[in-house]
Short mmCIF file of C-alpha atoms in Angstrom, two decimals:
data_model
loop_
_atom_site.label_atom_id
_atom_site.label_comp_id
_atom_site.label_asym_id
_atom_site.label_seq_id
_atom_site.Cartn_x
_atom_site.Cartn_y
_atom_site.Cartn_z
CA MET X 1 -0.04 -0.07 -0.07
CA ALA X 2 1.36 3.39 -1.04
CA PRO X 3 1.98 5.92 1.65
CA ALA X 4 -0.46 8.48 2.17
CA ALA X 5 0.02 11.84 0.38
CA PRO X 6 1.02 14.75 2.68
CA LYS X 7 -2.56 16.39 2.37
CA GLU X 8 -3.99 13.21 3.40
CA ARG X 9 -1.67 12.89 6.31
CA LEU X 10 -2.39 16.37 7.37
CA SER X 11 -6.04 15.70 7.18
CA LEU X 12 -5.62 12.60 9.41
CA ILE X 13 -3.62 14.60 12.09
CA SER X 14 -5.99 17.59 11.83
CA ARG X 15 -8.90 15.44 13.13
CA HIS X 16 -7.15 15.37 16.60
CA PHE X 17 -7.64 18.88 16.76
CA SER X 18 -11.28 19.05 15.75
CA THR X 19 -13.63 21.15 17.79
CA ASP X 20 -16.29 18.61 17.67
CA ASN X 21 -17.15 17.19 21.20
CA HIS X 22 -14.54 19.38 22.73
CA VAL X 23 -14.51 21.92 25.39
CA PRO X 24 -12.40 24.87 24.48
CA LEU X 25 -9.41 25.50 26.63
CA ASN X 26 -9.47 29.11 25.99
CA THR X 27 -13.21 29.71 26.96
CA PRO X 28 -14.97 33.15 27.09
CA PHE X 29 -15.04 32.93 30.97
CA SER X 30 -11.29 32.44 31.54
CA ILE X 31 -9.19 35.13 33.14
CA GLU X 32 -6.05 36.38 31.58
CA ARG X 33 -3.76 35.70 34.48
CA ASN X 34 -3.55 34.59 38.13
CA SER X 35 -2.69 36.71 40.92
CA SER X 36 -3.09 35.91 44.78
CA ARG X 37 -6.07 33.96 45.90
CA SER X 38 -7.65 36.82 47.28
CA ASP X 39 -7.71 38.65 43.94
CA ASP X 40 -8.60 35.43 41.78
CA LEU X 41 -11.87 35.45 39.96
CA PRO X 42 -13.01 31.80 39.61
CA ALA X 43 -12.24 30.14 36.36
CA GLN X 44 -15.58 29.45 34.59
CA GLN X 45 -16.52 27.33 31.83
CA GLN X 46 -19.20 27.12 29.29
CA SER X 47 -22.01 24.73 30.61
CA ARG X 48 -22.76 21.70 28.32
CA THR X 49 -26.03 20.11 27.59
CA HIS X 50 -25.58 16.38 27.01
CA SER X 51 -27.82 15.16 24.24
CA THR X 52 -27.65 12.87 21.31
CA GLN X 53 -27.17 15.88 19.02
CA THR X 54 -24.24 18.32 19.54
CA THR X 55 -24.62 21.89 18.28
CA GLN X 56 -21.50 23.51 17.26
CA PRO X 57 -20.76 27.20 16.78
CA PRO X 58 -20.77 28.40 13.05
CA GLN X 59 -17.24 28.37 11.91
CA THR X 60 -16.32 31.35 9.59
CA LYS X 61 -13.79 30.80 6.91
CA MET X 62 -11.08 33.35 7.59
CA SER X 63 -8.55 33.61 4.79
CA ASN X 64 -6.65 30.32 4.62
CA GLN X 65 -7.21 29.33 8.36
CA ALA X 66 -9.55 26.69 9.47
CA PRO X 67 -12.87 27.81 10.13
CA HIS X 68 -13.33 28.85 13.78
CA PRO X 69 -15.14 31.24 15.90
CA ALA X 70 -13.79 34.81 15.60
CA LEU X 71 -11.74 35.44 18.72
CA LEU X 72 -12.62 39.04 19.80
CA ILE X 73 -11.45 39.25 23.49
CA PRO X 74 -8.81 41.69 24.52
CA GLY X 75 -6.02 39.39 23.62
CA PRO X 76 -4.95 37.06 22.40
CA ILE X 77 -6.58 38.10 19.06
CA GLU X 78 -6.98 36.88 15.58
CA PHE X 79 -3.81 36.54 13.60
CA ASP X 80 -3.01 37.16 9.97
CA ASP X 81 -2.30 34.29 7.65
CA ALA X 82 1.25 35.31 6.98
CA VAL X 83 2.23 35.58 10.68
CA LEU X 84 0.89 32.01 11.49
CA GLN X 85 2.97 30.85 8.50
CA SER X 86 6.07 32.30 10.05
CA MET X 87 5.37 30.20 12.90
CA SER X 88 5.99 27.08 10.82
CA HIS X 89 9.54 28.25 10.07
CA TYR X 90 12.03 25.30 9.92
CA SER X 91 14.27 24.69 13.08
CA GLU X 92 17.47 26.80 12.93
CA SER X 93 20.31 27.59 15.43
CA HIS X 94 19.65 30.59 17.71
CA VAL X 95 23.10 31.93 17.03
CA SER X 96 22.97 31.24 13.14
CA ALA X 97 23.68 34.29 11.07
CA PRO X 98 20.26 34.18 9.32
CA PHE X 99 18.38 34.04 12.71
CA VAL X 100 20.48 36.57 14.37
CA ASN X 101 19.71 39.05 11.49
CA THR X 102 16.15 38.28 11.73
CA PHE X 103 16.16 39.21 15.47
CA GLY X 104 18.29 42.27 14.93
CA GLU X 105 15.82 43.49 12.39
CA THR X 106 12.86 42.85 14.69
CA LEU X 107 14.50 44.74 17.63
CA THR X 108 15.12 47.73 14.97
CA MET X 109 11.54 47.70 13.79
CA LEU X 110 10.45 47.93 17.42
CA ARG X 111 12.24 51.25 17.68
CA LYS X 112 9.84 52.55 14.77
CA LEU X 113 6.68 51.03 16.41
CA PHE X 114 7.54 52.85 19.60
CA GLN X 115 8.51 55.98 17.86
CA THR X 116 12.07 56.39 19.21
CA SER X 117 15.08 57.46 17.35
CA ASP X 118 17.30 57.87 20.50
CA SER X 119 20.07 55.36 20.05
CA ALA X 120 20.23 55.42 23.92
CA SER X 121 16.80 53.77 23.98
CA GLN X 122 17.04 49.78 24.34
CA PRO X 123 14.44 47.28 23.09
CA PHE X 124 14.26 43.83 24.87
CA ILE X 125 12.38 40.79 23.40
CA ILE X 126 12.51 37.88 26.00
CA SER X 127 10.50 34.72 25.95
CA GLY X 128 7.58 35.06 28.37
CA SER X 129 4.08 36.50 28.84
CA GLY X 130 3.55 40.18 29.26
CA THR X 131 3.61 39.65 33.03
CA LEU X 132 7.43 39.22 32.71
CA GLY X 133 7.63 42.89 31.96
CA TRP X 134 6.38 43.69 35.18
CA ASP X 135 9.31 41.40 36.72
CA GLN X 136 11.75 43.32 34.60
CA VAL X 137 10.77 46.70 35.77
CA ALA X 138 10.48 45.55 39.53
CA ALA X 139 13.88 43.80 39.41
CA ASN X 140 15.94 46.20 37.40
CA LEU X 141 14.33 49.66 37.87
CA ALA X 142 13.65 49.44 41.53
CA GLU X 143 15.51 48.29 44.64
CA PRO X 144 14.39 46.78 47.70
CA GLY X 145 12.89 49.42 50.07
CA ASP X 146 12.18 51.87 47.19
CA ASP X 147 8.72 53.72 46.97
CA VAL X 148 6.74 53.22 43.85
CA LEU X 149 3.31 55.02 42.79
CA VAL X 150 0.95 52.72 40.85
CA LEU X 151 -1.90 54.63 39.24
CA HIS X 152 -4.91 52.27 39.43
CA THR X 153 -7.58 51.94 36.81
CA GLY X 154 -8.36 48.17 37.34
CA TYR X 155 -7.22 44.67 38.03
CA PHE X 156 -3.77 44.98 36.40
CA ALA X 157 -2.76 47.79 38.69
CA ASP X 158 -3.50 45.49 41.69
CA SER X 159 -1.26 42.87 40.08
CA PHE X 160 1.63 45.20 39.23
CA ALA X 161 1.58 46.37 42.76
CA ASP X 162 1.70 42.65 44.02
CA CYS X 163 4.76 42.14 41.78
CA PHE X 164 6.54 45.06 43.27
CA GLU X 165 5.94 43.85 46.75
CA THR X 166 7.08 40.43 45.76
CA TYR X 167 10.51 42.17 45.11
CA ARG X 168 10.20 44.02 48.53
CA VAL X 169 9.53 47.28 46.57
CA LYS X 170 6.97 49.44 48.38
CA ALA X 171 3.80 50.20 46.25
CA THR X 172 1.39 52.87 46.89
CA GLN X 173 -1.69 52.77 44.82
CA LEU X 174 -3.56 55.92 43.89
CA LYS X 175 -7.06 54.49 42.90
CA ALA X 176 -9.97 55.81 40.83
CA PRO X 177 -13.65 54.70 40.86
CA ILE X 178 -14.33 51.80 38.48
CA GLY X 179 -14.41 53.10 34.80
CA ASP X 180 -12.29 56.26 35.64
CA ARG X 181 -8.72 57.24 36.14
CA PRO X 182 -6.55 59.27 38.67
CA GLN X 183 -6.87 62.91 37.87
CA LEU X 184 -3.71 64.96 37.30
CA ALA X 185 -4.51 67.09 40.49
CA GLU X 186 -4.65 63.90 42.66
CA ILE X 187 -1.29 62.58 41.15
CA GLU X 188 0.46 65.99 41.53
CA LYS X 189 -0.47 65.78 45.18
CA ALA X 190 0.69 62.34 45.67
CA LEU X 191 3.96 63.10 43.94
CA LYS X 192 4.66 66.06 46.19
CA GLU X 193 4.01 64.05 49.45
CA LYS X 194 6.89 61.33 48.89
CA ASP X 195 9.84 60.58 46.80
CA TYR X 196 8.92 57.95 44.24
CA LYS X 197 11.41 56.07 42.48
CA LEU X 198 8.92 55.12 39.67
CA ILE X 199 5.33 55.76 38.66
CA THR X 200 3.43 53.28 36.75
CA VAL X 201 0.37 53.60 34.51
CA THR X 202 -1.65 50.95 32.70
CA HIS X 203 -2.29 52.66 29.38
CA THR X 204 -5.30 50.51 28.65
CA ASP X 205 -6.46 48.30 31.54
CA THR X 206 -7.94 45.26 30.08
CA SER X 207 -10.19 44.70 32.95
CA THR X 208 -11.92 47.86 32.52
CA GLY X 209 -11.26 49.30 28.97
CA VAL X 210 -10.03 52.52 30.55
CA LEU X 211 -7.54 54.48 28.62
CA SER X 212 -5.06 56.53 30.53
CA GLU X 213 -3.60 59.81 28.73
CA LEU X 214 0.32 59.63 28.66
CA LYS X 215 1.41 62.92 27.31
CA ASP X 216 -0.05 65.13 29.94
CA LEU X 217 0.86 62.78 32.79
CA SER X 218 4.50 62.73 31.47
CA GLU X 219 4.57 66.59 31.49
CA LEU X 220 3.30 66.51 35.27
CA VAL X 221 5.82 63.92 36.35
CA HIS X 222 8.83 65.75 34.64
CA ARG X 223 7.73 68.99 36.31
CA VAL X 224 6.77 67.92 39.83
CA SER X 225 9.08 64.91 40.26
CA PRO X 226 11.63 64.98 37.57
CA ASP X 227 13.82 62.08 39.12
CA THR X 228 10.66 59.66 39.00
CA LEU X 229 10.87 57.16 36.14
CA LEU X 230 7.57 57.03 34.02
CA ILE X 231 6.73 53.28 33.46
CA VAL X 232 3.93 52.37 30.98
CA ASP X 233 2.14 49.08 31.00
CA GLY X 234 1.17 48.89 27.34
CA VAL X 235 0.30 45.19 27.10
CA CYS X 236 -3.24 46.21 25.66
CA SER X 237 -2.26 49.50 23.90
CA VAL X 238 0.97 49.06 22.00
CA GLY X 239 -0.01 48.70 18.34
CA CYS X 240 -3.55 50.22 18.61
CA GLU X 241 -3.03 53.40 20.68
CA GLU X 242 -0.49 56.12 19.84
CA ILE X 243 2.78 56.17 22.00
CA ARG X 244 5.43 58.56 21.30
CA PHE X 245 8.08 57.23 23.34
CA ASP X 246 10.71 60.10 22.56
CA ASP X 247 8.35 63.01 22.29
CA TRP X 248 6.51 62.24 25.41
CA LYS X 249 9.64 61.44 27.47
CA ILE X 250 8.50 57.99 28.46
CA ASP X 251 11.27 55.86 30.47
CA CYS X 252 9.85 52.35 29.83
CA VAL X 253 6.92 50.68 28.09
CA ILE X 254 6.17 46.99 28.77
CA THR X 255 4.06 44.90 26.37
CA ALA X 256 3.38 41.52 24.85
CA SER X 257 3.12 39.90 21.40
CA GLN X 258 -0.40 38.58 21.52
CA LYS X 259 -2.45 41.76 21.52
CA ALA X 260 -2.49 44.59 19.13
CA ILE X 261 0.97 43.72 17.68
CA GLY X 262 -0.84 40.58 16.39
CA CYS X 263 1.66 37.81 17.09
CA PRO X 264 1.04 34.48 19.06
CA ALA X 265 1.44 34.91 22.80
CA GLY X 266 4.91 34.07 24.24
CA LEU X 267 7.16 37.19 23.92
CA SER X 268 7.61 39.95 26.60
CA ILE X 269 8.61 43.10 24.78
CA VAL X 270 10.18 46.12 26.46
CA MET X 271 11.39 49.36 25.48
CA ALA X 272 13.59 51.35 27.87
CA SER X 273 14.88 54.99 27.53
CA GLY X 274 18.52 55.82 27.93
CA ARG X 275 17.80 57.35 31.31
CA ALA X 276 16.13 54.08 32.59
CA ILE X 277 19.11 52.30 31.38
CA GLU X 278 21.52 54.74 33.24
CA ARG X 279 19.22 54.30 36.33
CA PHE X 280 19.71 50.46 36.08
CA GLN X 281 23.48 50.71 35.65
CA ALA X 282 23.74 53.02 38.66
CA ARG X 283 22.01 50.52 41.00
CA LYS X 284 23.56 50.04 44.51
CA THR X 285 22.27 46.27 44.69
CA PRO X 286 22.31 43.48 42.10
CA PRO X 287 19.11 42.97 40.04
CA THR X 288 16.72 40.89 42.05
CA SER X 289 15.94 38.29 39.33
CA TYR X 290 18.28 36.09 37.46
CA PHE X 291 16.12 35.32 34.08
CA GLY X 292 14.65 38.72 34.11
CA SER X 293 18.04 40.59 34.82
CA TRP X 294 19.06 43.35 32.36
CA LYS X 295 22.69 42.40 33.39
CA ASN X 296 22.22 39.19 31.53
CA TRP X 297 19.96 40.61 28.65
CA LEU X 298 21.32 44.02 27.86
CA PRO X 299 24.59 42.88 26.26
CA ILE X 300 22.53 40.07 24.42
CA MET X 301 19.98 42.58 22.85
CA LYS X 302 22.72 44.92 22.00
CA ASN X 303 24.78 42.12 20.11
CA TYR X 304 21.49 40.82 18.33
CA GLU X 305 20.63 44.42 17.18
CA ALA X 306 24.23 44.60 15.80
CA LYS X 307 23.81 41.12 14.06
CA LYS X 308 26.22 39.54 16.32
CA PRO X 309 25.42 36.05 17.80
CA SER X 310 25.27 36.07 21.41
CA TYR X 311 23.92 33.92 24.21
CA PHE X 312 22.33 33.95 27.76
CA ALA X 313 19.13 31.83 27.46
CA THR X 314 17.62 30.33 24.32
CA PRO X 315 15.14 32.59 22.49
CA ALA X 316 12.00 31.35 20.70
CA PRO X 317 12.91 31.42 17.00
CA GLN X 318 9.73 30.69 15.61
CA LEU X 319 7.99 33.42 17.53
CA ILE X 320 10.60 35.81 16.60
CA HIS X 321 9.94 35.15 12.89
CA ALA X 322 6.19 35.71 13.64
CA LEU X 323 6.96 38.96 15.35
CA HIS X 324 9.23 39.97 12.34
CA THR X 325 6.37 39.39 10.09
CA SER X 326 3.74 41.18 12.08
CA LEU X 327 5.97 44.25 12.61
CA THR X 328 6.73 44.39 8.95
CA GLN X 329 3.05 44.53 8.11
CA ILE X 330 2.48 47.09 10.75
CA LEU X 331 5.31 49.36 9.63
CA SER X 332 4.27 48.92 5.92
CA LYS X 333 1.79 51.81 6.38
CA PRO X 334 2.07 55.07 8.52
CA LEU X 335 1.24 54.50 12.17
CA GLU X 336 -1.02 57.27 12.07
CA GLU X 337 -3.28 55.54 9.57
CA ARG X 338 -3.33 52.48 11.91
CA PHE X 339 -4.10 54.51 14.96
CA ARG X 340 -6.90 56.17 12.86
CA ILE X 341 -8.46 52.79 11.81
CA HIS X 342 -8.58 51.61 15.37
CA ARG X 343 -10.18 54.80 16.56
CA GLU X 344 -12.82 54.57 13.88
CA ALA X 345 -13.45 50.94 14.60
CA SER X 346 -13.78 51.63 18.37
CA GLN X 347 -16.37 54.51 17.85
CA LYS X 348 -18.53 52.23 15.53
CA VAL X 349 -18.49 49.57 18.37
CA LYS X 350 -19.20 52.10 21.06
CA LYS X 351 -21.93 53.71 19.20
CA ALA X 352 -23.54 50.29 18.43
CA VAL X 353 -23.23 49.43 22.17
CA THR X 354 -25.22 52.79 22.94
CA ASP X 355 -27.67 52.26 20.37
CA LEU X 356 -28.39 48.73 22.21
CA GLY X 357 -29.27 50.74 25.28
CA LEU X 358 -25.99 49.52 26.97
CA LYS X 359 -23.44 51.21 28.83
CA GLN X 360 -19.78 51.00 29.12
CA LEU X 361 -17.71 50.84 32.37
CA ALA X 362 -15.54 53.75 30.91
CA SER X 363 -18.59 56.22 30.59
CA LYS X 364 -16.32 59.15 29.72
CA PRO X 365 -15.23 59.44 26.12
CA GLU X 366 -11.82 60.47 26.94
CA ASN X 367 -11.29 57.35 29.16
CA GLN X 368 -12.25 54.90 26.44
CA ALA X 369 -9.81 52.60 24.96
CA ASN X 370 -9.61 52.22 21.16
CA GLY X 371 -8.60 48.50 21.31
CA MET X 372 -11.53 47.17 23.41
CA THR X 373 -14.71 48.00 25.05
CA ALA X 374 -15.96 46.81 28.28
CA ILE X 375 -19.87 46.49 28.22
CA TYR X 376 -22.23 46.38 31.23
CA LEU X 377 -24.95 43.75 30.57
CA PRO X 378 -28.63 44.64 31.10
CA GLU X 379 -29.75 44.36 34.71
CA GLY X 380 -30.00 40.89 35.96
CA LEU X 381 -28.02 39.44 32.97
CA SER X 382 -24.83 37.68 33.72
CA PRO X 383 -21.90 36.78 31.34
CA PRO X 384 -22.57 33.00 31.69
CA GLU X 385 -25.91 33.48 30.02
CA ILE X 386 -24.83 35.68 27.07
CA LEU X 387 -21.28 34.43 26.20
CA PRO X 388 -22.31 30.69 25.23
CA THR X 389 -24.93 32.20 23.04
CA LEU X 390 -22.30 34.30 21.25
CA LEU X 391 -20.06 31.33 21.05
CA LYS X 392 -22.70 29.40 19.33
CA LYS X 393 -23.08 32.14 16.60
CA GLY X 394 -19.51 32.11 16.00
CA VAL X 395 -17.86 34.84 18.14
CA VAL X 396 -15.98 34.66 21.38
CA PHE X 397 -16.11 37.63 23.81
CA ALA X 398 -14.62 37.82 27.38
CA GLY X 399 -16.25 37.85 30.65
CA GLY X 400 -15.70 40.41 33.26
CA LEU X 401 -12.30 40.40 34.87
CA HIS X 402 -12.69 43.31 37.69
CA LYS X 403 -13.31 41.35 40.87
CA GLU X 404 -16.01 43.70 42.16
CA ILE X 405 -18.23 43.65 39.15
CA ALA X 406 -17.21 40.55 37.20
CA GLY X 407 -20.65 39.16 36.85
CA LYS X 408 -22.08 42.32 35.36
CA TYR X 409 -20.13 42.92 32.22
CA ILE X 410 -18.47 41.48 29.13
CA ARG X 411 -15.39 42.50 27.20
CA PHE X 412 -15.15 43.02 23.55
CA GLY X 413 -11.60 43.17 22.00
CA HIS X 414 -11.36 45.17 18.54
CA MET X 415 -7.80 45.28 17.51
CA GLY X 416 -5.18 44.00 14.97
CA VAL X 417 -6.26 42.24 11.94
CA SER X 418 -9.82 42.01 12.67
CA VAL X 419 -9.86 45.90 12.42
CA THR X 420 -7.28 46.50 9.77
CA ASP X 421 -8.70 43.95 7.42
CA PRO X 422 -12.33 44.73 6.92
CA ALA X 423 -12.83 41.97 4.30
CA ARG X 424 -12.96 39.63 7.36
CA GLY X 425 -16.07 41.29 8.62
CA ASP X 426 -15.18 40.35 12.15
CA ILE X 427 -16.55 43.54 13.88
CA ASP X 428 -19.65 43.82 11.87
CA ARG X 429 -20.72 40.12 12.58
CA ALA X 430 -19.87 40.47 16.24
CA LEU X 431 -22.17 43.48 16.59
CA GLU X 432 -24.94 41.71 14.81
CA TYR X 433 -24.49 38.60 17.01
CA LEU X 434 -24.38 40.51 20.06
CA LYS X 435 -27.63 42.25 19.13
CA GLU X 436 -29.30 38.92 18.21
CA GLY X 437 -27.72 37.30 21.31
CA LEU X 438 -29.09 39.61 23.89
CA ALA X 439 -32.56 39.43 22.40
CA GLU X 440 -32.47 35.54 22.50
CA VAL X 441 -31.48 35.34 26.01
CA LYS X 442 -33.98 37.96 27.20
CA LYS X 443 -36.72 35.92 25.38
CA HIS X 444 -35.45 32.58 26.93
CA ARG X 445 -35.49 34.24 30.25
CA ASN X 446 -38.98 35.30 30.00
CA GLU X 447 -40.28 32.02 28.71
CA PHE X 448 -38.73 30.10 31.55
CA MET X 449 -38.59 32.64 34.29
CA PRO X 450 -41.39 34.90 33.73
CA ASP X 451 -41.21 36.61 37.42
CA GLY X 452 -37.35 36.94 36.91
CA PRO X 453 -34.48 34.91 38.51
CA SER X 454 -34.64 33.87 42.04
CA PRO X 455 -32.46 35.59 44.61
CA GLY X 456 -28.92 34.19 44.33
CA PHE X 457 -29.52 32.79 40.82
CA GLU X 458 -26.39 34.71 39.31
CA GLN X 459 -24.20 33.21 42.28
CA LEU X 460 -25.55 29.72 41.77
CA MET X 461 -24.94 29.92 38.06
CA LEU X 462 -21.42 31.21 38.27
CA LYS X 463 -20.57 28.45 40.84
CA GLY X 464 -21.91 25.73 38.81
CA LEU X 465 -19.77 26.89 35.89
CA VAL X 466 -16.83 26.76 38.29
CA THR X 467 -17.70 23.20 39.41
CA VAL X 468 -18.00 22.14 35.76
CA PHE X 469 -14.55 23.55 34.95
CA VAL X 470 -13.01 21.93 38.00
CA LEU X 471 -14.47 18.57 36.96
CA ILE X 472 -13.14 18.95 33.47
CA ILE X 473 -9.54 19.78 34.35
CA GLY X 474 -9.46 17.66 37.33
CA ASP X 475 -8.15 20.19 39.76
CA GLU X 476 -9.09 19.98 43.39
CA ILE X 477 -10.44 23.50 44.04
CA ASN X 478 -12.95 24.24 46.86
CA VAL X 479 -15.47 26.52 44.91
CA ASP X 480 -16.53 28.12 48.38
CA ASP X 481 -12.88 29.26 48.88
CA GLN X 482 -12.83 31.27 45.67
CA GLY X 483 -13.99 34.62 47.24
CA PRO X 484 -16.67 36.79 45.88
CA LEU X 485 -17.93 35.92 42.56
#
């Protein structure tokens, strides 16, 4: 018998990755990262109805990829075909000339993305999630006992503060009400009360969709506390929000590959100013991390950008190729055009949300991010009711992440190729499905619960989903210990 042709073999293999009768690992209810138990939201999973007939979500054909529901969460996002093709690059040595050239070009392209022409600025690309950026900042730009000011606009400020405390850096949080951001007058007052080594701001907080203003903040920090370094968490903003690194005198931006940059997850990306590098080199104590230490990575990055082979720890060649492809696509057009397209898509989404009678967590236009929208659900409706309906239609949204209101809202990510390639139709379909889904859920509720849900219904529903998820993954978790749902 003749051996199977490559296409036939691929077909056989692909059956093992079929979505039929399969519970997605990346569900609409999963959170994006873990923190301490007290901050955790319970992992939730789409409930399954066992019957003789399995209903699968419509699978939209997107370019050359296998049909699948459109992933419209605030990251990871949908990927362009060429980026995914780059991930299939053959294996090669991480110190070979071709790979070193690719890595070097990728670092140089990051300078253009961040809009820095200062040769003293330093890009870093290290294998890891965006969370590794927090560790790099805490371990390299602060020392044990230092004070740092963390501007709080949601879940990720809590986590960044947590990271600082892990490195014995004293974090003070300046908090704003949910959906808002600390005001400049409040920040100025805080900066005058204490000498802070760093001030951190989450450009777009993925838990709330709140956008922080950077230019005015930087001017304030340089006027009131010129020795304080300005650190920007740009995980959900780099690639869809304007960041003028040099013009706005930013000291450090941390981000990740899987959001608006449009590359698969797995790369921690950092841009540090010359001033930040000098501050690092003037440390009185050694960096408090080994893998994340710039003492180890700085010479590697300099050598790679100079096209010289170098080694500290093995990079991820296929991810570097994918990032190279994504950055090449992004920079093929003026950045101003890219940011304009994201603003227009965001305005379209937010208008549609308003037309549906829904409200955003970020109620003020100046606080609204351009890469995502956090949407309050109608009174009494919870994410586990609407998200499975949307999934069946062919779109994946994310549940709430802010621990105080997680059961009251959903999150819609609109960034990257889903926005820049209108031929895909991702955004229009998602808005149509949202409108249809809300109507269907309301109708279903009215039919089966004409008097409305009984007290505690949402709490029980959420705990039921947690139990299902625990049973599926086989973890031993006491649902009652998960804190407030």
